[in-house]
Amino acid sequence: MPGRNTNSDDNVFMISLCVGLALLIVRVSGRSCGSPGEILNGRFNTDEGVLFGDKAYAVCNEGFQLVGSGVRNCVATGWDGAIPICEIVKCPNPPEIVNGEITNPPQGTVTFGTVIIYKCNEGILVGNRELVCTKDGNYSSAPPACKDHKGCPSVQVENGSKVAGFGPDYNYGDFITFACNPGYILSGTDTVTCGINGIWEPELPTCQKATTTTTTTTTTTEVPPTPSPVKEILFSSSRCFLLN
Ligand SMILES: *[C@@H]1O[C@H](CO)[C@@H](O)[C@H](O)[C@H]1NC(C)=O
Ligand SMILES: *[C@@H]1O[C@H](CO)[C@@H](O)[C@H](O)[C@H]1NC(C)=O
């Protein structure tokens, strides 16, 4: 019967097709796709392997971000897709500040690692003078502020003197180091810094009379340099008298 014949022909065809496919799969699955490619400022992670069915994952260096698909598949024709791009991270324009300016205004877009430096035209710079464009696309800190500052008053410590920072004018951040006069001991911190509010920080030290030195000084002054000869004679005579 023709129908029967056709059926057996179909079966033979199907069997050979299946065998062929199986052979193809065996051959293809052992196939290597080789290197998935080089990425500028990044690389492919091929820990999974580079054989048929494996995936290669794109990883960008710090401060760079992926543009395009981060995965390539090893297929019969090799790696699919294309090599992605690792683009440098960008930060928004740095903020302007009142009474101050940026000493190195950026030319174009600010990118990862760029340092922005501020200065004050009036007042004192408080906060961070330098901002860095981070890998997260923001700045390392808030910009500084320019604050009014009248300076700190010149100060003295009783029974002490300045050994550093003689002034006479003191601005924010200036310091004075004190030392006590001989016979006095410093209590507190020897160095004070002019704070943002025009106040010395920490509290000024004090010079306290040294108690040990005081005792010896008192003893020496109270004892007469040479005992009165009269007293000595009287003393001796009384002793003699008592002994007699
Ligand atoms: C910058 O962004 C990152 C991620 O969003 C965040 O963790 C970090 O605190 C930010 N830094 C600053 C200084 O705002
Ligand atoms: C210590 O200071 C006081 C107050 O100024 C002063 O009267 C005294 O003479 C000083 N003592 C010495 C030894 O300088």
PDB file of C-alpha atoms and ligand atoms in Angstrom:
ATOM      1  CA  MET A   1       0.000   0.000   0.000  1.00  0.00           C
ATOM      2  CA  PRO A   2       1.267   3.459  -0.849  1.00  0.00           C
ATOM      3  CA  GLY A   3       0.149   4.779   2.535  1.00  0.00           C
ATOM      4  CA  ARG A   4       2.134   2.137   4.381  1.00  0.00           C
ATOM      5  CA  ASN A   5       5.155   2.863   2.236  1.00  0.00           C
ATOM      6  CA  THR A   6       4.988   6.564   2.968  1.00  0.00           C
ATOM      7  CA  ASN A   7       4.648   5.865   6.672  1.00  0.00           C
ATOM      8  CA  SER A   8       7.767   3.719   6.784  1.00  0.00           C
ATOM      9  CA  ASP A   9       9.625   6.362   4.715  1.00  0.00           C
ATOM     10  CA  ASP A  10       8.512   9.006   7.225  1.00  0.00           C
ATOM     11  CA  ASN A  11       9.749   6.875  10.096  1.00  0.00           C
ATOM     12  CA  VAL A  12      13.137   6.404   8.505  1.00  0.00           C
ATOM     13  CA  PHE A  13      13.322  10.148   7.857  1.00  0.00           C
ATOM     14  CA  MET A  14      12.323  10.988  11.450  1.00  0.00           C
ATOM     15  CA  ILE A  15      14.844   8.564  12.934  1.00  0.00           C
ATOM     16  CA  SER A  16      17.701   9.904  10.833  1.00  0.00           C
ATOM     17  CA  LEU A  17      16.656  13.487  11.676  1.00  0.00           C
ATOM     18  CA  CYS A  18      16.691  12.693  15.405  1.00  0.00           C
ATOM     19  CA  VAL A  19      20.068  10.974  15.192  1.00  0.00           C
ATOM     20  CA  GLY A  20      21.417  13.900  13.204  1.00  0.00           C
ATOM     21  CA  LEU A  21      20.094  16.441  15.725  1.00  0.00           C
ATOM     22  CA  ALA A  22      21.486  14.442  18.630  1.00  0.00           C
ATOM     23  CA  LEU A  23      24.901  14.336  16.944  1.00  0.00           C
ATOM     24  CA  LEU A  24      24.667  18.083  16.266  1.00  0.00           C
ATOM     25  CA  ILE A  25      23.806  18.806  19.903  1.00  0.00           C
ATOM     26  CA  VAL A  26      26.685  16.621  21.093  1.00  0.00           C
ATOM     27  CA  ARG A  27      29.056  18.383  18.724  1.00  0.00           C
ATOM     28  CA  VAL A  28      27.731  21.908  19.517  1.00  0.00           C
ATOM     29  CA  SER A  29      27.642  21.434  23.272  1.00  0.00           C
ATOM     30  CA  GLY A  30      31.346  20.649  23.310  1.00  0.00           C
ATOM     31  CA  ARG A  31      32.035  23.772  21.293  1.00  0.00           C
ATOM     32  CA  SER A  32      34.031  26.677  22.824  1.00  0.00           C
ATOM     33  CA  CYS A  33      33.069  30.275  22.090  1.00  0.00           C
ATOM     34  CA  GLY A  34      36.528  31.508  23.061  1.00  0.00           C
ATOM     35  CA  SER A  35      37.008  34.925  24.611  1.00  0.00           C
ATOM     36  CA  PRO A  36      33.828  37.014  24.914  1.00  0.00           C
ATOM     37  CA  GLY A  37      35.924  40.139  24.160  1.00  0.00           C
ATOM     38  CA  GLU A  38      37.833  42.922  25.888  1.00  0.00           C
ATOM     39  CA  ILE A  39      35.990  45.710  27.687  1.00  0.00           C
ATOM     40  CA  LEU A  40      37.690  49.074  28.150  1.00  0.00           C
ATOM     41  CA  ASN A  41      37.567  49.959  31.894  1.00  0.00           C
ATOM     42  CA  GLY A  42      36.013  46.604  32.673  1.00  0.00           C
ATOM     43  CA  ARG A  43      36.193  42.887  31.974  1.00  0.00           C
ATOM     44  CA  PHE A  44      34.110  39.780  31.364  1.00  0.00           C
ATOM     45  CA  ASN A  45      33.591  37.294  34.161  1.00  0.00           C
ATOM     46  CA  THR A  46      33.799  33.876  32.486  1.00  0.00           C
ATOM     47  CA  ASP A  47      33.858  31.785  35.690  1.00  0.00           C
ATOM     48  CA  GLU A  48      30.943  29.789  34.271  1.00  0.00           C
ATOM     49  CA  GLY A  49      33.024  28.780  31.278  1.00  0.00           C
ATOM     50  CA  VAL A  50      33.145  29.601  27.565  1.00  0.00           C
ATOM     51  CA  LEU A  51      31.375  26.540  26.156  1.00  0.00           C
ATOM     52  CA  PHE A  52      27.991  26.287  24.443  1.00  0.00           C
ATOM     53  CA  GLY A  53      25.274  27.413  26.876  1.00  0.00           C
ATOM     54  CA  ASP A  54      27.631  29.316  29.204  1.00  0.00           C
ATOM     55  CA  LYS A  55      27.197  32.975  30.077  1.00  0.00           C
ATOM     56  CA  ALA A  56      29.822  35.709  30.326  1.00  0.00           C
ATOM     57  CA  TYR A  57      29.049  38.630  32.646  1.00  0.00           C
ATOM     58  CA  ALA A  58      30.413  42.115  32.059  1.00  0.00           C
ATOM     59  CA  VAL A  59      31.910  43.849  35.119  1.00  0.00           C
ATOM     60  CA  CYS A  60      32.969  47.503  35.006  1.00  0.00           C
ATOM     61  CA  ASN A  61      35.874  48.930  37.012  1.00  0.00           C
ATOM     62  CA  GLU A  62      35.067  51.130  40.012  1.00  0.00           C
ATOM     63  CA  GLY A  63      33.753  54.503  38.900  1.00  0.00           C
ATOM     64  CA  PHE A  64      32.425  53.094  35.621  1.00  0.00           C
ATOM     65  CA  GLN A  65      28.928  51.992  34.712  1.00  0.00           C
ATOM     66  CA  LEU A  66      27.622  49.525  32.180  1.00  0.00           C
ATOM     67  CA  VAL A  67      25.950  50.710  28.996  1.00  0.00           C
ATOM     68  CA  GLY A  68      24.232  47.905  27.105  1.00  0.00           C
ATOM     69  CA  SER A  69      23.614  44.286  28.045  1.00  0.00           C
ATOM     70  CA  GLY A  70      25.942  42.914  30.691  1.00  0.00           C
ATOM     71  CA  VAL A  71      25.485  39.267  29.623  1.00  0.00           C
ATOM     72  CA  ARG A  72      26.673  37.383  26.533  1.00  0.00           C
ATOM     73  CA  ASN A  73      25.544  33.811  25.825  1.00  0.00           C
ATOM     74  CA  CYS A  74      27.681  31.214  24.115  1.00  0.00           C
ATOM     75  CA  VAL A  75      25.419  29.988  21.297  1.00  0.00           C
ATOM     76  CA  ALA A  76      26.005  27.904  18.163  1.00  0.00           C
ATOM     77  CA  THR A  77      27.239  30.968  16.267  1.00  0.00           C
ATOM     78  CA  GLY A  78      29.542  32.129  19.091  1.00  0.00           C
ATOM     79  CA  TRP A  79      28.902  34.850  21.682  1.00  0.00           C
ATOM     80  CA  ASP A  80      25.603  36.603  21.098  1.00  0.00           C
ATOM     81  CA  GLY A  81      24.998  40.323  21.457  1.00  0.00           C
ATOM     82  CA  ALA A  82      27.883  42.766  21.524  1.00  0.00           C
ATOM     83  CA  ILE A  83      30.660  43.928  23.828  1.00  0.00           C
ATOM     84  CA  PRO A  84      29.082  46.470  26.232  1.00  0.00           C
ATOM     85  CA  ILE A  85      30.650  49.812  27.143  1.00  0.00           C
ATOM     86  CA  CYS A  86      31.854  50.831  30.622  1.00  0.00           C
ATOM     87  CA  GLU A  87      31.165  54.533  30.834  1.00  0.00           C
ATOM     88  CA  ILE A  88      32.778  56.769  33.488  1.00  0.00           C
ATOM     89  CA  VAL A  89      30.399  57.840  36.281  1.00  0.00           C
ATOM     90  CA  LYS A  90      29.291  61.463  36.089  1.00  0.00           C
ATOM     91  CA  CYS A  91      28.448  63.877  38.901  1.00  0.00           C
ATOM     92  CA  PRO A  92      26.082  66.824  38.671  1.00  0.00           C
ATOM     93  CA  ASN A  93      27.616  70.290  38.447  1.00  0.00           C
ATOM     94  CA  PRO A  94      29.135  71.195  41.810  1.00  0.00           C
ATOM     95  CA  PRO A  95      27.006  73.547  43.926  1.00  0.00           C
ATOM     96  CA  GLU A  96      27.817  77.272  44.114  1.00  0.00           C
ATOM     97  CA  ILE A  97      28.377  78.812  47.545  1.00  0.00           C
ATOM     98  CA  VAL A  98      27.553  82.237  49.005  1.00  0.00           C
ATOM     99  CA  ASN A  99      30.576  84.562  49.458  1.00  0.00           C
ATOM    100  CA  GLY A 100      32.854  81.978  47.895  1.00  0.00           C
ATOM    101  CA  GLU A 101      33.748  80.252  44.638  1.00  0.00           C
ATOM    102  CA  ILE A 102      35.218  77.143  43.043  1.00  0.00           C
ATOM    103  CA  THR A 103      38.910  77.656  42.313  1.00  0.00           C
ATOM    104  CA  ASN A 104      38.937  75.058  39.517  1.00  0.00           C
ATOM    105  CA  PRO A 105      35.559  75.366  37.733  1.00  0.00           C
ATOM    106  CA  PRO A 106      34.947  72.158  35.766  1.00  0.00           C
ATOM    107  CA  GLN A 107      35.286  72.285  31.989  1.00  0.00           C
ATOM    108  CA  GLY A 108      32.318  70.231  30.887  1.00  0.00           C
ATOM    109  CA  THR A 109      30.912  67.275  32.773  1.00  0.00           C
ATOM    110  CA  VAL A 110      32.372  66.363  36.151  1.00  0.00           C
ATOM    111  CA  THR A 111      33.449  62.710  36.157  1.00  0.00           C
ATOM    112  CA  PHE A 112      34.441  60.135  38.767  1.00  0.00           C
ATOM    113  CA  GLY A 113      37.540  61.125  40.762  1.00  0.00           C
ATOM    114  CA  THR A 114      37.392  64.838  39.939  1.00  0.00           C
ATOM    115  CA  VAL A 115      38.287  67.082  42.885  1.00  0.00           C
ATOM    116  CA  ILE A 116      36.434  70.384  43.244  1.00  0.00           C
ATOM    117  CA  ILE A 117      38.182  73.000  45.405  1.00  0.00           C
ATOM    118  CA  TYR A 118      36.368  75.885  47.082  1.00  0.00           C
ATOM    119  CA  LYS A 119      37.574  79.157  48.546  1.00  0.00           C
ATOM    120  CA  CYS A 120      35.881  81.991  50.410  1.00  0.00           C
ATOM    121  CA  ASN A 121      35.985  85.569  49.174  1.00  0.00           C
ATOM    122  CA  GLU A 122      34.497  86.746  52.468  1.00  0.00           C
ATOM    123  CA  GLY A 123      34.494  85.156  55.876  1.00  0.00           C
ATOM    124  CA  ILE A 124      35.905  81.868  57.002  1.00  0.00           C
ATOM    125  CA  LEU A 125      35.546  78.567  55.176  1.00  0.00           C
ATOM    126  CA  VAL A 126      33.745  76.055  57.341  1.00  0.00           C
ATOM    127  CA  GLY A 127      33.413  72.438  56.264  1.00  0.00           C
ATOM    128  CA  ASN A 128      35.273  70.557  53.536  1.00  0.00           C
ATOM    129  CA  ARG A 129      37.346  72.655  51.161  1.00  0.00           C
ATOM    130  CA  GLU A 130      37.563  69.778  48.674  1.00  0.00           C
ATOM    131  CA  LEU A 131      34.768  67.678  47.219  1.00  0.00           C
ATOM    132  CA  VAL A 132      35.417  64.511  45.241  1.00  0.00           C
ATOM    133  CA  CYS A 133      33.077  63.072  42.604  1.00  0.00           C
ATOM    134  CA  THR A 134      32.468  59.533  43.910  1.00  0.00           C
ATOM    135  CA  LYS A 135      31.711  56.233  42.177  1.00  0.00           C
ATOM    136  CA  ASP A 136      28.072  56.737  43.244  1.00  0.00           C
ATOM    137  CA  GLY A 137      27.789  59.878  41.125  1.00  0.00           C
ATOM    138  CA  ASN A 138      27.535  62.215  44.089  1.00  0.00           C
ATOM    139  CA  TYR A 139      30.065  64.345  45.970  1.00  0.00           C
ATOM    140  CA  SER A 140      32.068  63.128  48.937  1.00  0.00           C
ATOM    141  CA  SER A 141      30.440  65.768  51.180  1.00  0.00           C
ATOM    142  CA  ALA A 142      28.288  68.864  51.223  1.00  0.00           C
ATOM    143  CA  PRO A 143      30.057  72.027  50.014  1.00  0.00           C
ATOM    144  CA  PRO A 144      31.675  74.302  52.609  1.00  0.00           C
ATOM    145  CA  ALA A 145      30.132  77.550  53.840  1.00  0.00           C
ATOM    146  CA  CYS A 146      31.730  80.988  54.156  1.00  0.00           C
ATOM    147  CA  LYS A 147      30.921  82.342  57.607  1.00  0.00           C
ATOM    148  CA  ASP A 148      31.454  85.770  59.141  1.00  0.00           C
ATOM    149  CA  HIS A 149      34.230  85.734  61.675  1.00  0.00           C
ATOM    150  CA  LYS A 150      35.519  88.574  63.825  1.00  0.00           C
ATOM    151  CA  GLY A 151      38.491  86.619  65.088  1.00  0.00           C
ATOM    152  CA  CYS A 152      39.321  85.737  68.696  1.00  0.00           C
ATOM    153  CA  PRO A 153      40.511  88.157  71.413  1.00  0.00           C
ATOM    154  CA  SER A 154      44.112  88.153  72.573  1.00  0.00           C
ATOM    155  CA  VAL A 155      44.225  86.392  75.951  1.00  0.00           C
ATOM    156  CA  GLN A 156      46.736  85.837  78.755  1.00  0.00           C
ATOM    157  CA  VAL A 157      47.042  83.207  81.475  1.00  0.00           C
ATOM    158  CA  GLU A 158      47.862  84.436  84.991  1.00  0.00           C
ATOM    159  CA  ASN A 159      51.332  83.364  86.136  1.00  0.00           C
ATOM    160  CA  GLY A 160      52.004  81.999  82.670  1.00  0.00           C
ATOM    161  CA  SER A 161      52.981  83.211  79.209  1.00  0.00           C
ATOM    162  CA  LYS A 162      52.580  82.405  75.513  1.00  0.00           C
ATOM    163  CA  VAL A 163      55.220  80.171  74.010  1.00  0.00           C
ATOM    164  CA  ALA A 164      53.600  79.962  70.559  1.00  0.00           C
ATOM    165  CA  GLY A 165      50.953  82.016  68.767  1.00  0.00           C
ATOM    166  CA  PHE A 166      51.880  85.548  69.838  1.00  0.00           C
ATOM    167  CA  GLY A 167      49.216  87.307  67.799  1.00  0.00           C
ATOM    168  CA  PRO A 168      48.306  90.073  68.308  1.00  0.00           C
ATOM    169  CA  ASP A 169      45.448  89.237  65.895  1.00  0.00           C
ATOM    170  CA  TYR A 170      43.834  85.839  65.937  1.00  0.00           C
ATOM    171  CA  ASN A 171      41.665  84.389  63.210  1.00  0.00           C
ATOM    172  CA  TYR A 172      39.648  81.217  63.005  1.00  0.00           C
ATOM    173  CA  GLY A 173      41.912  78.189  63.391  1.00  0.00           C
ATOM    174  CA  ASP A 174      44.835  80.119  64.934  1.00  0.00           C
ATOM    175  CA  PHE A 175      46.213  78.718  68.154  1.00  0.00           C
ATOM    176  CA  ILE A 176      48.119  79.785  71.263  1.00  0.00           C
ATOM    177  CA  THR A 177      50.316  77.571  73.391  1.00  0.00           C
ATOM    178  CA  PHE A 178      50.831  78.574  77.022  1.00  0.00           C
ATOM    179  CA  ALA A 179      53.429  77.652  79.600  1.00  0.00           C
ATOM    180  CA  CYS A 180      53.377  78.467  83.306  1.00  0.00           C
ATOM    181  CA  ASN A 181      55.988  80.561  85.133  1.00  0.00           C
ATOM    182  CA  PRO A 182      58.455  78.647  87.304  1.00  0.00           C
ATOM    183  CA  GLY A 183      56.779  77.391  90.456  1.00  0.00           C
ATOM    184  CA  TYR A 184      53.420  77.037  88.701  1.00  0.00           C
ATOM    185  CA  ILE A 185      51.826  73.961  87.213  1.00  0.00           C
ATOM    186  CA  LEU A 186      49.559  74.087  84.166  1.00  0.00           C
ATOM    187  CA  SER A 187      46.064  72.793  84.645  1.00  0.00           C
ATOM    188  CA  GLY A 188      44.018  72.051  81.526  1.00  0.00           C
ATOM    189  CA  THR A 189      45.244  72.010  77.917  1.00  0.00           C
ATOM    190  CA  ASP A 190      48.322  74.047  76.986  1.00  0.00           C
ATOM    191  CA  THR A 191      47.124  74.780  73.433  1.00  0.00           C
ATOM    192  CA  VAL A 192      43.884  76.518  72.549  1.00  0.00           C
ATOM    193  CA  THR A 193      42.416  77.122  69.077  1.00  0.00           C
ATOM    194  CA  CYS A 194      40.325  80.042  67.864  1.00  0.00           C
ATOM    195  CA  GLY A 195      36.896  78.543  67.200  1.00  0.00           C
ATOM    196  CA  ILE A 196      34.268  79.502  64.655  1.00  0.00           C
ATOM    197  CA  ASN A 197      32.280  81.489  67.233  1.00  0.00           C
ATOM    198  CA  GLY A 198      35.253  83.701  68.166  1.00  0.00           C
ATOM    199  CA  ILE A 199      35.841  81.668  71.322  1.00  0.00           C
ATOM    200  CA  TRP A 200      39.041  79.871  72.276  1.00  0.00           C
ATOM    201  CA  GLU A 201      38.622  76.119  72.407  1.00  0.00           C
ATOM    202  CA  PRO A 202      38.926  74.313  74.716  1.00  0.00           C
ATOM    203  CA  GLU A 203      38.833  76.484  77.858  1.00  0.00           C
ATOM    204  CA  LEU A 204      42.031  78.424  78.658  1.00  0.00           C
ATOM    205  CA  PRO A 205      44.416  76.622  81.005  1.00  0.00           C
ATOM    206  CA  THR A 206      45.289  77.961  84.478  1.00  0.00           C
ATOM    207  CA  CYS A 207      48.599  78.093  86.306  1.00  0.00           C
ATOM    208  CA  GLN A 208      48.362  76.714  89.836  1.00  0.00           C
ATOM    209  CA  LYS A 209      50.989  77.365  92.467  1.00  0.00           C
ATOM    210  CA  ALA A 210      53.075  74.201  92.764  1.00  0.00           C
ATOM    211  CA  THR A 211      52.513  72.982  96.376  1.00  0.00           C
ATOM    212  CA  THR A 212      55.818  71.061  96.763  1.00  0.00           C
ATOM    213  CA  THR A 213      57.916  74.039  95.613  1.00  0.00           C
ATOM    214  CA  THR A 214      55.893  76.357  97.921  1.00  0.00           C
ATOM    215  CA  THR A 215      56.773  74.316 101.057  1.00  0.00           C
ATOM    216  CA  THR A 216      60.514  74.383 100.393  1.00  0.00           C
ATOM    217  CA  THR A 217      60.423  78.112  99.586  1.00  0.00           C
ATOM    218  CA  THR A 218      58.554  78.877 102.836  1.00  0.00           C
ATOM    219  CA  THR A 219      60.953  76.762 104.938  1.00  0.00           C
ATOM    220  CA  THR A 220      64.033  78.466 103.546  1.00  0.00           C
ATOM    221  CA  THR A 221      62.669  81.961 104.092  1.00  0.00           C
ATOM    222  CA  GLU A 222      61.440  81.231 107.634  1.00  0.00           C
ATOM    223  CA  VAL A 223      64.714  79.749 108.818  1.00  0.00           C
ATOM    224  CA  PRO A 224      67.180  82.582 109.615  1.00  0.00           C
ATOM    225  CA  PRO A 225      70.369  82.374 107.519  1.00  0.00           C
ATOM    226  CA  THR A 226      72.568  82.568 110.608  1.00  0.00           C
ATOM    227  CA  PRO A 227      71.173  81.932 114.064  1.00  0.00           C
ATOM    228  CA  SER A 228      71.596  84.803 116.480  1.00  0.00           C
ATOM    229  CA  PRO A 229      74.724  84.250 118.575  1.00  0.00           C
ATOM    230  CA  VAL A 230      72.927  85.630 121.609  1.00  0.00           C
ATOM    231  CA  LYS A 231      70.152  83.048 121.275  1.00  0.00           C
ATOM    232  CA  GLU A 232      72.732  80.307 120.899  1.00  0.00           C
ATOM    233  CA  ILE A 233      74.563  81.381 124.028  1.00  0.00           C
ATOM    234  CA  LEU A 234      71.312  81.602 125.937  1.00  0.00           C
ATOM    235  CA  PHE A 235      70.326  78.206 124.630  1.00  0.00           C
ATOM    236  CA  SER A 236      73.648  76.704 125.583  1.00  0.00           C
ATOM    237  CA  SER A 237      73.592  78.273 128.996  1.00  0.00           C
ATOM    238  CA  SER A 238      70.101  77.005 129.667  1.00  0.00           C
ATOM    239  CA  ARG A 239      71.204  73.560 128.616  1.00  0.00           C
ATOM    240  CA  CYS A 240      74.190  73.898 130.903  1.00  0.00           C
ATOM    241  CA  PHE A 241      71.904  75.129 133.613  1.00  0.00           C
ATOM    242  CA  LEU A 242      69.550  72.219 133.133  1.00  0.00           C
ATOM    243  CA  LEU A 243      72.430  69.793 133.038  1.00  0.00           C
ATOM    244  CA  ASN A 244      73.850  71.309 136.203  1.00  0.00           C
TER     245      ASN A 244
HETATM  246  C1  LIG B   1      26.244  59.054  47.730  1.00  0.00           C
HETATM  247  O1  LIG B   1      25.384  58.061  47.264  1.00  0.00           O
HETATM  248  C2  LIG B   1      25.514  56.809  47.932  1.00  0.00           C
HETATM  249  C3  LIG B   1      24.652  55.783  47.228  1.00  0.00           C
HETATM  250  O2  LIG B   1      23.369  56.304  46.992  1.00  0.00           O
HETATM  251  C4  LIG B   1      25.147  56.986  49.391  1.00  0.00           C
HETATM  252  O3  LIG B   1      25.294  55.782  50.081  1.00  0.00           O
HETATM  253  C5  LIG B   1      26.066  58.023  50.000  1.00  0.00           C
HETATM  254  O4  LIG B   1      25.688  58.271  51.329  1.00  0.00           O
HETATM  255  C6  LIG B   1      26.021  59.314  49.201  1.00  0.00           C
HETATM  256  N1  LIG B   1      27.045  60.182  49.746  1.00  0.00           N
HETATM  257  C7  LIG B   1      26.807  61.432  50.135  1.00  0.00           C
HETATM  258  C8  LIG B   1      27.959  62.193  50.669  1.00  0.00           C
HETATM  259  O5  LIG B   1      25.694  61.938  50.041  1.00  0.00           O
HETATM  260  C1  LIG B   2      50.694  85.313  89.972  1.00  0.00           C
HETATM  261  O1  LIG B   2      49.628  86.106  89.500  1.00  0.00           O
HETATM  262  C2  LIG B   2      49.100  86.991  90.432  1.00  0.00           C
HETATM  263  C3  LIG B   2      47.917  87.695  89.826  1.00  0.00           C
HETATM  264  O2  LIG B   2      48.285  88.301  88.619  1.00  0.00           O
HETATM  265  C4  LIG B   2      50.153  87.985  90.874  1.00  0.00           C
HETATM  266  O3  LIG B   2      49.622  88.828  91.863  1.00  0.00           O
HETATM  267  C5  LIG B   2      51.338  87.248  91.440  1.00  0.00           C
HETATM  268  O4  LIG B   2      52.371  88.140  91.706  1.00  0.00           O
HETATM  269  C6  LIG B   2      51.818  86.227  90.385  1.00  0.00           C
HETATM  270  N1  LIG B   2      52.885  85.468  91.010  1.00  0.00           N
HETATM  271  C7  LIG B   2      54.140  85.395  90.472  1.00  0.00           C
HETATM  272  C8  LIG B   2      55.127  84.585  91.258  1.00  0.00           C
HETATM  273  O5  LIG B   2      54.426  85.947  89.426  1.00  0.00           O
END
